[in-house]
Short mmCIF file of C-alpha atoms in Angstrom, two decimals:
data_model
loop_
_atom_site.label_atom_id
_atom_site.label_comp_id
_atom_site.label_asym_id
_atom_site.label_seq_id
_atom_site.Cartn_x
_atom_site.Cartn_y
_atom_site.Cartn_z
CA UNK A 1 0.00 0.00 0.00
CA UNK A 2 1.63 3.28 -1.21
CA UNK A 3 1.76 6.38 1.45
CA UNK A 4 0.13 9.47 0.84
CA UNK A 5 1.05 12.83 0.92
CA UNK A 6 -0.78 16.11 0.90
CA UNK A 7 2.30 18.42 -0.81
CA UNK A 8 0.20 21.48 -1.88
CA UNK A 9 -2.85 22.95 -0.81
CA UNK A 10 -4.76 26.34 -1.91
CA UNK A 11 -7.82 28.44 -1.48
CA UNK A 12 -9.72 30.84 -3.14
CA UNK A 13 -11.88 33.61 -1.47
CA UNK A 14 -14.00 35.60 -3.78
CA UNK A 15 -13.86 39.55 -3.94
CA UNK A 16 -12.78 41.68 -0.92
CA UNK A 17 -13.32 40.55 2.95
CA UNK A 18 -16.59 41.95 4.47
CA UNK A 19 -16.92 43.09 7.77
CA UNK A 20 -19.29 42.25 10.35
CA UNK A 21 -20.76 45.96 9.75
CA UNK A 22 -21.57 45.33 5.92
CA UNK A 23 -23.24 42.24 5.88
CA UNK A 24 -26.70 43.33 5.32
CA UNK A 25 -25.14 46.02 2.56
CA UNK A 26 -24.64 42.97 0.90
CA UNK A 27 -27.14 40.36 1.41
CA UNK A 28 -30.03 42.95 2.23
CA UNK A 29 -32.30 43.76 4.45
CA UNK A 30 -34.84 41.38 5.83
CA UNK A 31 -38.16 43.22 5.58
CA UNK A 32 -36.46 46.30 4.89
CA UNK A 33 -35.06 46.48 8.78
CA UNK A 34 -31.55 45.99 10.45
CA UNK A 35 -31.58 43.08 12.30
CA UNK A 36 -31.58 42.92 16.02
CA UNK A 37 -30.38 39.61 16.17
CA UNK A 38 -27.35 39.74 13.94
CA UNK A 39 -24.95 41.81 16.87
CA UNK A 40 -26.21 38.82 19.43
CA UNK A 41 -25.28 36.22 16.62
CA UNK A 42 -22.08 37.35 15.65
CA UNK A 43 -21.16 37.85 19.04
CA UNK A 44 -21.32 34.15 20.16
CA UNK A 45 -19.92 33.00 16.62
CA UNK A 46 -16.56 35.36 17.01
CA UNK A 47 -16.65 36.02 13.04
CA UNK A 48 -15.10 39.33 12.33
CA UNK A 49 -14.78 39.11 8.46
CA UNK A 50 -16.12 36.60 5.67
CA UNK A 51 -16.00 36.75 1.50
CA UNK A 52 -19.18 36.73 -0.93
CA UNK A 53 -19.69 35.97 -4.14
CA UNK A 54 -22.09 38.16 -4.57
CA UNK A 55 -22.46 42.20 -5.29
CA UNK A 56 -25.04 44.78 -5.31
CA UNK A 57 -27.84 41.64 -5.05
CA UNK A 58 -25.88 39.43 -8.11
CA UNK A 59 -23.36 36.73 -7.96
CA UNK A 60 -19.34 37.04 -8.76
CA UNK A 61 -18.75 33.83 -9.14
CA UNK A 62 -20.31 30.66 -9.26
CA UNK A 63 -19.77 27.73 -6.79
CA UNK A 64 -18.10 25.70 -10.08
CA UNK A 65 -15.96 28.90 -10.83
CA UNK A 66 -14.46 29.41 -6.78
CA UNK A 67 -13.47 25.47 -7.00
CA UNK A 68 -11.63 26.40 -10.55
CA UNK A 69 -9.65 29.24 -9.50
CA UNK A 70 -8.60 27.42 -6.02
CA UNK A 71 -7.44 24.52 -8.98
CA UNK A 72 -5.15 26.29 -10.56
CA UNK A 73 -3.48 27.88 -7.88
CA UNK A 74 -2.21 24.41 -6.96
CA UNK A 75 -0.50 24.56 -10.79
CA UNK A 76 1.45 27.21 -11.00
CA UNK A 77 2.30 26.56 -15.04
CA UNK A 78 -1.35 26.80 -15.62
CA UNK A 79 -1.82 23.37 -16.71
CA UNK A 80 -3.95 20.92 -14.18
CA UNK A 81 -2.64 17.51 -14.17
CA UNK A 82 -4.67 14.92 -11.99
CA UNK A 83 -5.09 11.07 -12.64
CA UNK A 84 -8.35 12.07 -10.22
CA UNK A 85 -10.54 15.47 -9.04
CA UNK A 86 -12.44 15.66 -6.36
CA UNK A 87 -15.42 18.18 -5.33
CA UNK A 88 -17.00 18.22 -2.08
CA UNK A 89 -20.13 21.14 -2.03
CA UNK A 90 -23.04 21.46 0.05
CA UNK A 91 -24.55 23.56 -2.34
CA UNK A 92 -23.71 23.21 -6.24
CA UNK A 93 -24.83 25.25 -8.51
CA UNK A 94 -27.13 22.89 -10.36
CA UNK A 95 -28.80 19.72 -9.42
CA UNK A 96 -27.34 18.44 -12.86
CA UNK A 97 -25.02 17.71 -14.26
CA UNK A 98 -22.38 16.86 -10.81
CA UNK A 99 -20.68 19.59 -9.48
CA UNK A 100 -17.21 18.14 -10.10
CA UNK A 101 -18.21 17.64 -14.07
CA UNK A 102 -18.96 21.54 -14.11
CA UNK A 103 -15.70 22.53 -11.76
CA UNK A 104 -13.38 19.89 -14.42
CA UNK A 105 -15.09 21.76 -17.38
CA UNK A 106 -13.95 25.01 -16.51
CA UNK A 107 -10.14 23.52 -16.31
CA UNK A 108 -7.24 22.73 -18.48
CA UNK A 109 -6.70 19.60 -18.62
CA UNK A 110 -6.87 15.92 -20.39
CA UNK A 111 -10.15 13.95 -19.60
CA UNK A 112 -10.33 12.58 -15.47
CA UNK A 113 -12.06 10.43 -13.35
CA UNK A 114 -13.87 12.83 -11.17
CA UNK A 115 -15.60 12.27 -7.79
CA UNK A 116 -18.97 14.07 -6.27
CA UNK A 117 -19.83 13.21 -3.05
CA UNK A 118 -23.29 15.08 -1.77
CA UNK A 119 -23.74 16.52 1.72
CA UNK A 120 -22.26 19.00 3.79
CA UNK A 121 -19.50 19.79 5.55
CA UNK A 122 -17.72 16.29 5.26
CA UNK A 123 -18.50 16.19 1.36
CA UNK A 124 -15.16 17.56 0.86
CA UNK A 125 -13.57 15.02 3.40
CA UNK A 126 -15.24 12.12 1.75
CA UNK A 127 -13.69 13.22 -1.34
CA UNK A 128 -10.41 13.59 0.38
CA UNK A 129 -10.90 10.04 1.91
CA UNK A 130 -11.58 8.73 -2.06
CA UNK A 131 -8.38 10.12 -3.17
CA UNK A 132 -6.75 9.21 -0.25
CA UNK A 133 -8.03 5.12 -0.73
CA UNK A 134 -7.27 5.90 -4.42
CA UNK A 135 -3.67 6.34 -4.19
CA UNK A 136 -3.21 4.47 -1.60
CA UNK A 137 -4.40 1.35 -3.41
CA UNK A 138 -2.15 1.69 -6.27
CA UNK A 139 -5.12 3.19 -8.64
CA UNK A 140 -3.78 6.90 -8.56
CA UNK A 141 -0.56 8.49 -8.58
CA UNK A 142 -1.79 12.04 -7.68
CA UNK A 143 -5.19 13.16 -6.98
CA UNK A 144 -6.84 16.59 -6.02
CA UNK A 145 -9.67 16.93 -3.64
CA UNK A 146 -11.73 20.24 -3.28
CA UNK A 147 -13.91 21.97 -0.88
CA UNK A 148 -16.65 24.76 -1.86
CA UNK A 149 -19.30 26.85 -1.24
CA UNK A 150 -21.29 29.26 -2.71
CA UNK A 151 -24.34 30.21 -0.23
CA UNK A 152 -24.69 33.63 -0.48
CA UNK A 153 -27.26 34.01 -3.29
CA UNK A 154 -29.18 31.84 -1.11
CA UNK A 155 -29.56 33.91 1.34
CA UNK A 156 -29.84 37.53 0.22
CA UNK A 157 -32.83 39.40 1.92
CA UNK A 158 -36.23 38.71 -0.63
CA UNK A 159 -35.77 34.96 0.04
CA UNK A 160 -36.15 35.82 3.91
CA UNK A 161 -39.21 38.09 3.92
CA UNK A 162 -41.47 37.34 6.98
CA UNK A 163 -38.90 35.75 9.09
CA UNK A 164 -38.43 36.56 12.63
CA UNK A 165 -36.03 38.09 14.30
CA UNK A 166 -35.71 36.55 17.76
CA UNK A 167 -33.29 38.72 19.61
CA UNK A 168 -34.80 37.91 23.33
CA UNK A 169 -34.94 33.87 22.17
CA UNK A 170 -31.12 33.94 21.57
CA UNK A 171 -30.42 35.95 24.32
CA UNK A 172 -31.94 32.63 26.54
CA UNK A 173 -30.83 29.78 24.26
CA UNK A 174 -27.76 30.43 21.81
CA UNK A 175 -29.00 27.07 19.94
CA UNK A 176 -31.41 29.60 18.66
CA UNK A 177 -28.99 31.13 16.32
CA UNK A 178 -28.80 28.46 13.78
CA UNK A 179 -32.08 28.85 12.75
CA UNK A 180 -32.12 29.47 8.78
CA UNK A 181 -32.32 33.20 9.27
CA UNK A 182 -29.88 33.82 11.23
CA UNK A 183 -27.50 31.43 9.70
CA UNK A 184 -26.68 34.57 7.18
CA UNK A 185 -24.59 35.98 9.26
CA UNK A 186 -22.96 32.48 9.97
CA UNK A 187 -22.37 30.99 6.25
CA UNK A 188 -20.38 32.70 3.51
CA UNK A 189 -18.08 32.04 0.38
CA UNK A 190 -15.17 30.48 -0.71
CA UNK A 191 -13.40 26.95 -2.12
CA UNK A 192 -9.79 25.46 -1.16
CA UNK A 193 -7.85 22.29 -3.02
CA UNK A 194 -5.46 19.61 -1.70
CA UNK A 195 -2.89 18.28 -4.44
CA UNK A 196 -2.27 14.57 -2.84
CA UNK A 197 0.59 12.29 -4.18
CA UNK A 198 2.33 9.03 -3.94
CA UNK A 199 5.11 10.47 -3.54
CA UNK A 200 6.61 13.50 -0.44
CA UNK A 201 7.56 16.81 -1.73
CA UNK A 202 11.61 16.90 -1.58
CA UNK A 203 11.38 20.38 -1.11
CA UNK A 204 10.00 21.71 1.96
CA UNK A 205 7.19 20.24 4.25
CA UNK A 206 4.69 17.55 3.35
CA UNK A 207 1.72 16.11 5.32
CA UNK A 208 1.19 12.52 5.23
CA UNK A 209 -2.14 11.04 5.77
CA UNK A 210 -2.14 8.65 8.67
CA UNK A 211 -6.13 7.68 8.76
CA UNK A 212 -9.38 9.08 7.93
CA UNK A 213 -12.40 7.69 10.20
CA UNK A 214 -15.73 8.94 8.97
CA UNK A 215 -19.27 7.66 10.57
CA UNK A 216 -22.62 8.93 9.94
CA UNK A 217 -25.58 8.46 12.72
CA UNK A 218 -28.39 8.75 10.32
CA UNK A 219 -29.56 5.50 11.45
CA UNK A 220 -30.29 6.55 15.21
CA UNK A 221 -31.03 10.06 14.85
CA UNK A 222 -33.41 12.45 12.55
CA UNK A 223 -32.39 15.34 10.03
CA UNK A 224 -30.88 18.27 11.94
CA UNK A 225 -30.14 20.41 8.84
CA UNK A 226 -32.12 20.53 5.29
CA UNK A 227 -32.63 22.59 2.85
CA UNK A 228 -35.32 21.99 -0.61
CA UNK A 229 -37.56 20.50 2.50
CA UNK A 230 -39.52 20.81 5.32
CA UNK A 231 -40.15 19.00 7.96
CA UNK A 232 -44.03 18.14 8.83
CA UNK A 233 -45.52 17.37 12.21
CA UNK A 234 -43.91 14.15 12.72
CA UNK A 235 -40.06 15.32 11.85
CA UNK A 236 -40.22 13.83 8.58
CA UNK A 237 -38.83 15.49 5.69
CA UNK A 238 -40.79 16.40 2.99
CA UNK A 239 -39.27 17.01 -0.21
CA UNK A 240 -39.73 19.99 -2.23
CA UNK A 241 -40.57 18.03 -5.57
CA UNK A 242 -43.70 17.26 -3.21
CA UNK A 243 -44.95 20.82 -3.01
CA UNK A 244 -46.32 23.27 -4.87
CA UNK A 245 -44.20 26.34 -5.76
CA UNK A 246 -46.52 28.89 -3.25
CA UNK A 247 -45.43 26.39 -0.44
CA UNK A 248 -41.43 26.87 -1.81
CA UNK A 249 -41.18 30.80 -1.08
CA UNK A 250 -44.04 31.08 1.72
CA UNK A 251 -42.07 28.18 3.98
CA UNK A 252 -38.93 29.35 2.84
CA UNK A 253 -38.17 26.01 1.23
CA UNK A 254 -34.43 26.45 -0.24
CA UNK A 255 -33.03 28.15 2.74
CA UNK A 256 -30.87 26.05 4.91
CA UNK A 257 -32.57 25.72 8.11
CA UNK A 258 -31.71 23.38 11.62
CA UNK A 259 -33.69 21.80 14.18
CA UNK A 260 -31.98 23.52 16.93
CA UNK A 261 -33.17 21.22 19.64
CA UNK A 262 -31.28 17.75 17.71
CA UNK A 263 -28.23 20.16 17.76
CA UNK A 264 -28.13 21.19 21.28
CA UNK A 265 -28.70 17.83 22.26
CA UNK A 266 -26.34 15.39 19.75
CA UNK A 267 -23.72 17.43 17.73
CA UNK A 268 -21.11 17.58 20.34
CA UNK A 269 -22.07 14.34 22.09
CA UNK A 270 -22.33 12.25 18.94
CA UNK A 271 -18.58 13.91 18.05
CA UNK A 272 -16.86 13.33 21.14
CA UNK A 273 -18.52 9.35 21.73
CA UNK A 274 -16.97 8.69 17.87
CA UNK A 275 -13.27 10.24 19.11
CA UNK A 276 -13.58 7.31 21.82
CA UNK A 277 -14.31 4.54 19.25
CA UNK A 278 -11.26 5.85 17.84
CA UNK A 279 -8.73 6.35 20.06
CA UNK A 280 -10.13 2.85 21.27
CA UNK A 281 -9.75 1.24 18.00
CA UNK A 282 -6.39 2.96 16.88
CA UNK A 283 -4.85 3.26 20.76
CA UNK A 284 -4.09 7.28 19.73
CA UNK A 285 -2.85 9.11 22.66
CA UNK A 286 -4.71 12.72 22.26
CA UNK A 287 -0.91 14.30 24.49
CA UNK A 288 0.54 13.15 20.84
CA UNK A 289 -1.01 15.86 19.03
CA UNK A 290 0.74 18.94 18.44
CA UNK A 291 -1.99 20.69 16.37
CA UNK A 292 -5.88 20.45 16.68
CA UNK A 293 -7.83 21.53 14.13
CA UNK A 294 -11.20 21.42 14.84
CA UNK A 295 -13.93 23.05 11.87
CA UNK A 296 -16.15 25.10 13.80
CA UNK A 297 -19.40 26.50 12.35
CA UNK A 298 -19.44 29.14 15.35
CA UNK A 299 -17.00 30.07 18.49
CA UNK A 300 -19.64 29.39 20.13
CA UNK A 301 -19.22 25.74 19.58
CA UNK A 302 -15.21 25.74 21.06
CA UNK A 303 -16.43 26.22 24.63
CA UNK A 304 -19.14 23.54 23.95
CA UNK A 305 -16.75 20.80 22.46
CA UNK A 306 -14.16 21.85 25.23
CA UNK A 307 -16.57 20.72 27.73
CA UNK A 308 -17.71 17.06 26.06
CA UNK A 309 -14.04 16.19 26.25
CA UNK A 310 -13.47 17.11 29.31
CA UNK A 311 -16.24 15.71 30.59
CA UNK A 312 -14.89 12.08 29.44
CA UNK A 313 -11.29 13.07 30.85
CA UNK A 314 -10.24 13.75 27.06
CA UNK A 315 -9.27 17.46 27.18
CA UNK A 316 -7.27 19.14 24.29
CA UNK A 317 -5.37 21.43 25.78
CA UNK A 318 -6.35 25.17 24.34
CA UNK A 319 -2.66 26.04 22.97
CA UNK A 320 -2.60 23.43 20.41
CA UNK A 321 -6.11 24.28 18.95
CA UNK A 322 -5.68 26.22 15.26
CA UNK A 323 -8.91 27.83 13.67
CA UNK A 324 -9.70 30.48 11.33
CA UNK A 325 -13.04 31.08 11.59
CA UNK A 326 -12.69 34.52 12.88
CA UNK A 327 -11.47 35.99 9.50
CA UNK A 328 -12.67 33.71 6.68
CA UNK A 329 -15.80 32.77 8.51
CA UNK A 330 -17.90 29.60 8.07
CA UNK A 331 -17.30 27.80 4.71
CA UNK A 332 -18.83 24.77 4.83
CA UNK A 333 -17.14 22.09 3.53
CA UNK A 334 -14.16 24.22 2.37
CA UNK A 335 -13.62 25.32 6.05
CA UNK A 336 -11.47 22.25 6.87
CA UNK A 337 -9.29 22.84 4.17
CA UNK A 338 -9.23 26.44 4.27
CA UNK A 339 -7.56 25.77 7.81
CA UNK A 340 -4.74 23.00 6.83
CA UNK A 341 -4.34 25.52 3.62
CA UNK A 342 -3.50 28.21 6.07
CA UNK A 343 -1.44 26.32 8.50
CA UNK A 344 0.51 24.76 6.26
CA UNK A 345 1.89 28.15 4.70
CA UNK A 346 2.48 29.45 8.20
CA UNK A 347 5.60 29.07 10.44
CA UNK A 348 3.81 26.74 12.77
CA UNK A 349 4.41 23.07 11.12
CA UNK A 350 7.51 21.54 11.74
CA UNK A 351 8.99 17.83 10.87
CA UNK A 352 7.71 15.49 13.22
CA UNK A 353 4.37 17.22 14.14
CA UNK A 354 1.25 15.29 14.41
CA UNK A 355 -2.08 17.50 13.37
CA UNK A 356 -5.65 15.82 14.39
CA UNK A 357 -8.27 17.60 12.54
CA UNK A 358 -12.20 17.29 13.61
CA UNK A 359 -15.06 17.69 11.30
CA UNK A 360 -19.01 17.40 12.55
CA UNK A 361 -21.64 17.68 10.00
CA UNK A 362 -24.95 18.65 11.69
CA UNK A 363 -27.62 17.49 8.44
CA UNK A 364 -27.84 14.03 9.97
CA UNK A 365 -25.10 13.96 12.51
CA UNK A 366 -21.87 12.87 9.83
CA UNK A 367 -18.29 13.11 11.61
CA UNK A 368 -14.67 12.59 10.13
CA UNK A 369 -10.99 12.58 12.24
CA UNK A 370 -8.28 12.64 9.83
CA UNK A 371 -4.19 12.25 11.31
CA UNK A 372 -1.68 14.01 9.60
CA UNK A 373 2.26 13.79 10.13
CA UNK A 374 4.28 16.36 8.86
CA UNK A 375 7.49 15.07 6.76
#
């Protein structure tokens, strides 16, 4: 079985950074009205500035396009060469054809066996784990893996009309805040790529995958997170193909939305009883680590995860934990590799150094662990 190595990553974020202060300049304003909510929601989620693909109430870029450009910055020449490509979206930009098809057609390069796993934020980590098994079997020589989103055209203000805006509900329950309107000022923009290989790079720092554990809880535990549904009575998702198009804009049907009492109650839980399995099943040793990277959709998660570990006596200790969050915001499934992207061009990686990186999916409780080694 051949190793694998991660040798170049990049990212693209579309058009300048916004602030916390311009948000609704951008997206608009639901029912004509500031927000109350938004200061109380960016204030537990400890995002400062996030990109959009989208400008005076049209899009920049589509989700296809960010994945391109974040491509080719991992070929400097200009010419993409991949036995394999990868594209993990939550969102793409057409429910045919696959969003990988539409991010390879925008490239140069020969025909390739491309990869296009649906979900959220672990689609881009189930790629990574395909390209991963690919190589490692013998089937690939090199492979790239992508992560992308493209959200904000899905939530600009006219698709929000009517909703409320709970200020006193998340002052007494934070949960509150990932309702679908308020997840506006939570989501935003952007795509990063992983070139992987058989083979280290000579020059300068590789990271070798150790392990990728991924497990999904769908078959214990109901849809937290939807979008082109609703949920009846009973928790059951209804489809949108199964209503009419009044129901689609008067229920707010596209929007992503969460049942805020599943996540309170399983997202960290679910995450930390899977790290056990683990570390029971691979006999890791968490003091080992020298970098945690953890993809948070809000800050307000980091205090929350710090207490499930500790409460089973597996603390990470708060010096070794790396996010961005705070200044490219919450990407989806590009948010894990929009963090190894930006660690790996730092000063912080050094030979030897053993990364754990963390990944929950709230849409039916999905969570990956991935080991890196730095060589």
């Amino acid at each position: 079985m051949q190793e694998v190595y991660i040798n170049r990553l990049a990212k693209y974020l579309p058009n300048d950074p916004i602030p916390n202060s311009d948000i609704e300049e951008v997206l608009g304003y639901i029912n004509g009205k500031p927000s109350r909510a938004k200061t109380i929601v960016l204030r537990n989620n400890g995002i400062k500035s996030r990109h959009y693909a989208f400008k005076e109430g049209k899009s920049t870029h589509s989700n296809a396009e960010l994945t391109a450009l974040a491509v080719k910055q991992l070929f400097p020449d200009g010419h993409v060469d991949t036995d394999l490509l990868t594209c993990g979206t939550t969102f793409p930009d057409q429910i045919l054809p696959s969003h990988a098809a539409m991010t390879l057609g925008l490239l140069n390069t020969h025909p390739t066996e491309i990869y296009s796993p649906s979900g959220a934020c672990c689609s881009s980590i189930q790629g990574l784990k395909h390209a991963f098994l690919s190589i490692k079997c013998g089937d690939a020589h090199n492979a790239v893996a992508t992560g992308s989103e493209k959200l904000s055209n899905m939530m600009d203000a006219p698709k929000f009309d009517g909703e409320f805006d709970g200020t006193d509900a998340i002052d007494q329950n934070g949960y509150i805040a990932f309702e679908k309107d308020f997840l506006r000022y939570m989501l935003s923009d952007g795509a990063a790529a992983a070139y992987l290989s058989d083979q280290a790079n000579t020059d300068g720092i590789s990271l070798r995958i150790d392990w990728i554990d991924m497990t999904s809880y769908s078959n214990e535990l109901e849809t937290c997170m939807y979008a082109g549904s609703d949920k009846d009575e009973h928790g059951n998702v209804v489809s949108w193909k199964d209503m009419d198009a009044r129901e689609w804009r008067s229920q707010s049907v596209f929007a992503v939305k969460q049942d805020t009492r599943l996540l309170g109650q399983f997202i960290v839980a679910k995450g930390v009883g899977f790290l056990e399995d683990i570390i029971a099943k691979r006999g890791i040793d968490l003091s080992s680590y020298h970098h945690f990277l953890p993809h948070l959709s809000s800050n307000f998660f980091r205090q929350e995860i710090h207490k499930g570990l500790a409460i089973k006596g597996l603390a990470i200790p708060d010096e070794i934990w790396f996010t961005n969050l705070d200044r490219v915001g919450n990407v989806g499934s590009a948010s894990p590799f929009l963090m190894l992207e930006e660690i790996f061009h730092s000063d912080k990686l050094k030979k030897g150094d053993k990364i754990l990186m963390m990944i929950p999916e709230s849409a039916r409780f999905i969570y990956a662990y991935i080991q890196l080694t730095v060589v």
